[in-house]
Amino acid sequence: MTKRNEPRDYAAGGGLLNRRVLLGAGMAFSAASATGAAAARLEIPEWSQYPGLPMSEYGQPSPHEGHVKRRVLGLYPEGIGDGAGVSFTPLEELEGTVTPNGLFFERHHSGIPEIDPERHELVVHGMVKQPLVFTVGELLSLPKVSRLAFLECAGNSLFNSLAEPQQRSAGEIHGLIGAAEWTGVLLSDVLDLAGVDPSASWVLAEGADAAKQSRSIPLSKVMGGDAMIALYQNGERLRPEQGYPMRLVLPGWQGSMQTKWLRRVKVTDGPTHTKDETSKYSLLQKDGKAQQFTFEMGVKSVITRPSPGVAPTRPGLYQVSGLAWSGAGRVSRVEVSADGGASWADAMLDGPALPKMLTRFRLPWNWDGAPSVLMSRAVDETGAVQPSRAEWYEPWAPGQLYHQNAIQAWALSVNGEVSNVYV
Amino acid sequence: MFMSNFKLCFVFAAMAAFAGAASAQDIGRPITEADVAPWDISVAPDGDTLPAGSGDVQTGAELYAAQCAVCHGETGAEGPADQLVGGVGTLASDAPLKTVGSFWPYATTTFDYVRRAMPYFAPGSLSDDDAYAITAYVLHLNGVVGEGATLDANSLQAITMPNAQGFIDMYASDRE
């Protein structure tokens, strides 16, 4: 007979278990049950002794979850660029794959406009048969589609492009990403109403914010069947910080193109070369040349459990869990290492991995209490493999931080503290 | 072509069904390009949408001192907001500095962005003449145009920026 605390089904070094091993099946979760200490007699708490709160019109998280918040980071001193900055999704506090609307990351270049939906309009013009203006009500009346998709800022994981590893939570490093079920109108349907000139090849999308944030998008993506003018996020109308009353969703492509507060789509015969596709969101190589129009987000994964602030409190069984995604399609495989990359084991993927959507991976791990380095490496259906940090950095100039999709390594110390390390 | 016509028919039919009495033609109000003009502020490298008007470096210097220097510095290099001047020749070095002068491939982008988004707390407040003048001044600080330069639609579009050849179009190369 196997002893309770000695699972034999190891899949890789450092205590990673075969993914078919069920936690708890013949193994102890915690020292308490292993030692068999007797529990105290059950009490009846006060909330079971009288009727609770009444119904409410809009539900809020439990006050005990009040610490689960976006971490806000302004990018300029006060009075210089108020409203230009980011807030990070607290990835380490969340489970599953859909991001709650109130915790979905933000990136604004000039604050959140307070839009009156009765007065907001979308104009489609340029190389079209008939320029058209749409009210929000008109867009709401068009046939809709829903799809699940992640949305990642091109600057996500920027801290890991710095020379020294930053000690921040998983969300503060990798949380410029969220995933949602988006519902709206296909952008191609709206453009078809205006009649796109066959010689057109790009569009310019522009927001109604103070910066009139603008990006060029190839017509192939616009008409390709997954580009959407989203009106709803996870079933409710978009939040103001996500582009209320309407935004673009371009599954798999960098966030800054997915124009919030969309007010204008101009059909053109080439890219406009806006500030945010030349000065910013272009990738400077070591040789001084910059890559422009790198739209698709690369294959990537991150372990959210354990991660800084979220760690096993004692040796024994623990479920490693994390998120993987690829702008090119489905995640086909995620491997996990507990020995700094010396050996790898396949993680289980939760549910069917949907294309251009977050995929949750899990793997049981029997931590022996020794210092360990945990890593995850994703592969997508095109065969693309998530690079090591050194591989990722190879082509780039110092300070180049966009499209950082390198493998994250977390070091776990004997006392269960997790830190960010470069391996 | 057949597919797109077919799809269009489907959209129209579906819309008529969804919107009840309304016909497809009722969705979207026709507008002329002339009426779109107040929103049509994007300027591509072809300069086609550059407005009439002009501005010179001297006027731009005064406007810059009054409206931009507080955030971008006296000479455009001091910050605290993004550095607009300097860095030419640094892109391939250990400390690349990306500014309008060292990095931006097209002069039209400077005009487009300054007119649309700056000054930060009063975007859209610059007249077209002012936007030409400030663009002329920022380009002058970067050594791209001379002290006596005046910019209008033609002269702005004709400028070749120092880093015009510095970009690799990854979208085009992916599709080759």
PDB file of N, CA and C in Angstrom, chain A residues 151-201:
ATOM      1  N   LEU A 151      -8.297  40.168 -24.268  1.00  0.00           N
ATOM      2  CA  LEU A 151      -7.876  41.471 -24.772  1.00  0.00           C
ATOM      3  C   LEU A 151      -6.638  41.849 -23.964  1.00  0.00           C
ATOM      4  N   GLU A 152      -5.495  41.965 -24.645  1.00  0.00           N
ATOM      5  CA  GLU A 152      -4.221  42.206 -23.964  1.00  0.00           C
ATOM      6  C   GLU A 152      -3.566  43.458 -24.501  1.00  0.00           C
ATOM      7  N   CYS A 153      -3.088  44.290 -23.584  1.00  0.00           N
ATOM      8  CA  CYS A 153      -2.333  45.484 -23.960  1.00  0.00           C
ATOM      9  C   CYS A 153      -0.992  45.048 -24.541  1.00  0.00           C
ATOM     10  N   ALA A 154      -0.550  45.726 -25.597  1.00  0.00           N
ATOM     11  CA  ALA A 154       0.754  45.406 -26.201  1.00  0.00           C
ATOM     12  C   ALA A 154       1.885  45.638 -25.200  1.00  0.00           C
ATOM     13  N   GLY A 155       1.620  46.438 -24.171  1.00  0.00           N
ATOM     14  CA  GLY A 155       2.641  46.711 -23.154  1.00  0.00           C
ATOM     15  C   GLY A 155       2.547  45.801 -21.944  1.00  0.00           C
ATOM     16  N   ASN A 156       1.695  44.773 -22.011  1.00  0.00           N
ATOM     17  CA  ASN A 156       1.574  43.867 -20.866  1.00  0.00           C
ATOM     18  C   ASN A 156       2.930  43.235 -20.545  1.00  0.00           C
ATOM     19  N   SER A 157       3.158  42.989 -19.250  1.00  0.00           N
ATOM     20  CA  SER A 157       4.396  42.345 -18.765  1.00  0.00           C
ATOM     21  C   SER A 157       5.618  43.237 -18.967  1.00  0.00           C
ATOM     22  N   LEU A 158       5.380  44.546 -19.145  1.00  0.00           N
ATOM     23  CA  LEU A 158       6.483  45.459 -19.415  1.00  0.00           C
ATOM     24  C   LEU A 158       7.551  45.420 -18.338  1.00  0.00           C
ATOM     25  N   PHE A 159       7.155  45.156 -17.082  1.00  0.00           N
ATOM     26  CA  PHE A 159       8.157  45.170 -16.010  1.00  0.00           C
ATOM     27  C   PHE A 159       9.219  44.102 -16.232  1.00  0.00           C
ATOM     28  N   ASN A 160       8.842  43.002 -16.896  1.00  0.00           N
ATOM     29  CA  ASN A 160       9.816  41.933 -17.113  1.00  0.00           C
ATOM     30  C   ASN A 160      10.791  42.239 -18.243  1.00  0.00           C
ATOM     31  N   SER A 161      10.630  43.423 -18.884  1.00  0.00           N
ATOM     32  CA  SER A 161      11.651  43.803 -19.850  1.00  0.00           C
ATOM     33  C   SER A 161      12.750  44.631 -19.164  1.00  0.00           C
ATOM     34  N   LEU A 162      12.540  44.980 -17.884  1.00  0.00           N
ATOM     35  CA  LEU A 162      13.572  45.713 -17.142  1.00  0.00           C
ATOM     36  C   LEU A 162      14.724  44.770 -16.793  1.00  0.00           C
ATOM     37  N   ALA A 163      15.906  45.357 -16.585  1.00  0.00           N
ATOM     38  CA  ALA A 163      17.108  44.542 -16.366  1.00  0.00           C
ATOM     39  C   ALA A 163      17.009  43.702 -15.094  1.00  0.00           C
ATOM     40  N   GLU A 164      16.422  44.259 -14.029  1.00  0.00           N
ATOM     41  CA  GLU A 164      16.298  43.538 -12.760  1.00  0.00           C
ATOM     42  C   GLU A 164      14.859  43.094 -12.557  1.00  0.00           C
ATOM     43  N   PRO A 165      14.655  41.855 -12.069  1.00  0.00           N
ATOM     44  CA  PRO A 165      13.270  41.409 -11.849  1.00  0.00           C
ATOM     45  C   PRO A 165      12.562  42.255 -10.785  1.00  0.00           C
ATOM     46  N   GLN A 166      11.383  42.711 -11.107  1.00  0.00           N
ATOM     47  CA  GLN A 166      10.608  43.542 -10.194  1.00  0.00           C
ATOM     48  C   GLN A 166       9.786  42.653  -9.274  1.00  0.00           C
ATOM     49  N   GLN A 167       9.731  43.026  -7.995  1.00  0.00           N
ATOM     50  CA  GLN A 167       8.949  42.219  -7.060  1.00  0.00           C
ATOM     51  C   GLN A 167       7.532  42.773  -6.975  1.00  0.00           C
ATOM     52  N   ARG A 168       6.688  42.230  -7.823  1.00  0.00           N
ATOM     53  CA  ARG A 168       5.288  42.638  -7.921  1.00  0.00           C
ATOM     54  C   ARG A 168       4.437  41.387  -8.053  1.00  0.00           C
ATOM     55  N   SER A 169       3.145  41.551  -7.828  1.00  0.00           N
ATOM     56  CA  SER A 169       2.242  40.403  -7.942  1.00  0.00           C
ATOM     57  C   SER A 169       2.091  39.994  -9.413  1.00  0.00           C
ATOM     58  N   ALA A 170       1.530  38.791  -9.622  1.00  0.00           N
ATOM     59  CA  ALA A 170       1.298  38.318 -10.993  1.00  0.00           C
ATOM     60  C   ALA A 170       0.451  39.327 -11.760  1.00  0.00           C
ATOM     61  N   GLY A 171      -0.565  39.891 -11.087  1.00  0.00           N
ATOM     62  CA  GLY A 171      -1.434  40.854 -11.753  1.00  0.00           C
ATOM     63  C   GLY A 171      -0.721  42.151 -12.079  1.00  0.00           C
ATOM     64  N   GLU A 172       0.155  42.598 -11.171  1.00  0.00           N
ATOM     65  CA  GLU A 172       0.873  43.851 -11.428  1.00  0.00           C
ATOM     66  C   GLU A 172       1.922  43.698 -12.520  1.00  0.00           C
ATOM     67  N   ILE A 173       2.320  42.462 -12.795  1.00  0.00           N
ATOM     68  CA  ILE A 173       3.274  42.253 -13.891  1.00  0.00           C
ATOM     69  C   ILE A 173       2.534  41.902 -15.189  1.00  0.00           C
ATOM     70  N   HIS A 174       1.559  40.984 -15.083  1.00  0.00           N
ATOM     71  CA  HIS A 174       0.946  40.449 -16.307  1.00  0.00           C
ATOM     72  C   HIS A 174      -0.531  40.824 -16.461  1.00  0.00           C
ATOM     73  N   GLY A 175      -1.034  41.727 -15.610  1.00  0.00           N
ATOM     74  CA  GLY A 175      -2.473  41.966 -15.568  1.00  0.00           C
ATOM     75  C   GLY A 175      -3.001  43.013 -16.532  1.00  0.00           C
ATOM     76  N   LEU A 176      -2.234  43.365 -17.566  1.00  0.00           N
ATOM     77  CA  LEU A 176      -2.835  44.215 -18.603  1.00  0.00           C
ATOM     78  C   LEU A 176      -3.497  43.304 -19.628  1.00  0.00           C
ATOM     79  N   ILE A 177      -4.272  42.360 -19.090  1.00  0.00           N
ATOM     80  CA  ILE A 177      -5.038  41.429 -19.913  1.00  0.00           C
ATOM     81  C   ILE A 177      -6.331  41.116 -19.177  1.00  0.00           C
ATOM     82  N   GLY A 178      -7.371  40.880 -19.941  1.00  0.00           N
ATOM     83  CA  GLY A 178      -8.631  40.415 -19.394  1.00  0.00           C
ATOM     84  C   GLY A 178      -9.308  39.602 -20.490  1.00  0.00           C
ATOM     85  N   ALA A 179     -10.337  38.861 -20.109  1.00  0.00           N
ATOM     86  CA  ALA A 179     -11.091  38.122 -21.123  1.00  0.00           C
ATOM     87  C   ALA A 179     -12.559  38.264 -20.789  1.00  0.00           C
ATOM     88  N   ALA A 180     -13.375  38.303 -21.831  1.00  0.00           N
ATOM     89  CA  ALA A 180     -14.802  38.527 -21.618  1.00  0.00           C
ATOM     90  C   ALA A 180     -15.594  37.904 -22.749  1.00  0.00           C
ATOM     91  N   GLU A 181     -16.889  37.776 -22.489  1.00  0.00           N
ATOM     92  CA  GLU A 181     -17.802  37.482 -23.580  1.00  0.00           C
ATOM     93  C   GLU A 181     -18.286  38.825 -24.122  1.00  0.00           C
ATOM     94  N   TRP A 182     -17.932  39.111 -25.343  1.00  0.00           N
ATOM     95  CA  TRP A 182     -18.286  40.380 -25.984  1.00  0.00           C
ATOM     96  C   TRP A 182     -19.497  40.165 -26.878  1.00  0.00           C
ATOM     97  N   THR A 183     -20.421  41.094 -26.836  1.00  0.00           N
ATOM     98  CA  THR A 183     -21.589  41.018 -27.716  1.00  0.00           C
ATOM     99  C   THR A 183     -21.722  42.346 -28.448  1.00  0.00           C
ATOM    100  N   GLY A 184     -21.937  42.242 -29.744  1.00  0.00           N
ATOM    101  CA  GLY A 184     -22.089  43.464 -30.523  1.00  0.00           C
ATOM    102  C   GLY A 184     -22.421  43.146 -31.958  1.00  0.00           C
ATOM    103  N   VAL A 185     -22.067  44.077 -32.814  1.00  0.00           N
ATOM    104  CA  VAL A 185     -22.392  43.989 -34.230  1.00  0.00           C
ATOM    105  C   VAL A 185     -21.086  43.749 -34.977  1.00  0.00           C
ATOM    106  N   LEU A 186     -21.107  42.852 -35.964  1.00  0.00           N
ATOM    107  CA  LEU A 186     -19.883  42.658 -36.751  1.00  0.00           C
ATOM    108  C   LEU A 186     -19.536  43.972 -37.452  1.00  0.00           C
ATOM    109  N   LEU A 187     -18.275  44.358 -37.345  1.00  0.00           N
ATOM    110  CA  LEU A 187     -17.828  45.580 -38.002  1.00  0.00           C
ATOM    111  C   LEU A 187     -18.052  45.486 -39.513  1.00  0.00           C
ATOM    112  N   SER A 188     -17.890  44.283 -40.058  1.00  0.00           N
ATOM    113  CA  SER A 188     -18.083  44.110 -41.510  1.00  0.00           C
ATOM    114  C   SER A 188     -19.535  44.391 -41.904  1.00  0.00           C
ATOM    115  N   ASP A 189     -20.494  44.023 -41.054  1.00  0.00           N
ATOM    116  CA  ASP A 189     -21.899  44.303 -41.364  1.00  0.00           C
ATOM    117  C   ASP A 189     -22.144  45.806 -41.451  1.00  0.00           C
ATOM    118  N   VAL A 190     -21.555  46.549 -40.523  1.00  0.00           N
ATOM    119  CA  VAL A 190     -21.757  48.001 -40.513  1.00  0.00           C
ATOM    120  C   VAL A 190     -21.091  48.629 -41.741  1.00  0.00           C
ATOM    121  N   LEU A 191     -19.884  48.151 -42.073  1.00  0.00           N
ATOM    122  CA  LEU A 191     -19.211  48.702 -43.254  1.00  0.00           C
ATOM    123  C   LEU A 191     -19.956  48.331 -44.535  1.00  0.00           C
ATOM    124  N   ASP A 192     -20.529  47.121 -44.552  1.00  0.00           N
ATOM    125  CA  ASP A 192     -21.304  46.718 -45.738  1.00  0.00           C
ATOM    126  C   ASP A 192     -22.478  47.665 -45.979  1.00  0.00           C
ATOM    127  N   LEU A 193     -23.068  48.178 -44.924  1.00  0.00           N
ATOM    128  CA  LEU A 193     -24.191  49.109 -45.091  1.00  0.00           C
ATOM    129  C   LEU A 193     -23.742  50.368 -45.837  1.00  0.00           C
ATOM    130  N   ALA A 194     -22.490  50.789 -45.572  1.00  0.00           N
ATOM    131  CA  ALA A 194     -21.977  51.986 -46.246  1.00  0.00           C
ATOM    132  C   ALA A 194     -21.419  51.633 -47.624  1.00  0.00           C
ATOM    133  N   GLY A 195     -21.077  50.353 -47.852  1.00  0.00           N
ATOM    134  CA  GLY A 195     -20.564  49.924 -49.152  1.00  0.00           C
ATOM    135  C   GLY A 195     -19.095  50.244 -49.331  1.00  0.00           C
ATOM    136  N   VAL A 196     -18.220  49.279 -49.006  1.00  0.00           N
ATOM    137  CA  VAL A 196     -16.776  49.532 -49.053  1.00  0.00           C
ATOM    138  C   VAL A 196     -16.267  49.500 -50.497  1.00  0.00           C
ATOM    139  N   ASP A 197     -15.497  50.508 -50.860  1.00  0.00           N
ATOM    140  CA  ASP A 197     -14.845  50.581 -52.175  1.00  0.00           C
ATOM    141  C   ASP A 197     -13.897  49.386 -52.311  1.00  0.00           C
ATOM    142  N   PRO A 198     -14.002  48.624 -53.424  1.00  0.00           N
ATOM    143  CA  PRO A 198     -13.151  47.429 -53.565  1.00  0.00           C
ATOM    144  C   PRO A 198     -11.653  47.735 -53.553  1.00  0.00           C
ATOM    145  N   SER A 199     -11.258  48.963 -53.821  1.00  0.00           N
ATOM    146  CA  SER A 199      -9.818  49.247 -53.818  1.00  0.00           C
ATOM    147  C   SER A 199      -9.315  49.695 -52.439  1.00  0.00           C
ATOM    148  N   ALA A 200     -10.193  49.714 -51.444  1.00  0.00           N
ATOM    149  CA  ALA A 200      -9.758  50.088 -50.090  1.00  0.00           C
ATOM    150  C   ALA A 200      -8.972  48.943 -49.459  1.00  0.00           C
ATOM    151  N   SER A 201      -8.065  49.257 -48.521  1.00  0.00           N
ATOM    152  CA  SER A 201      -7.263  48.197 -47.911  1.00  0.00           C
ATOM    153  C   SER A 201      -7.101  48.339 -46.394  1.00  0.00           C
TER     154      SER A 201
END
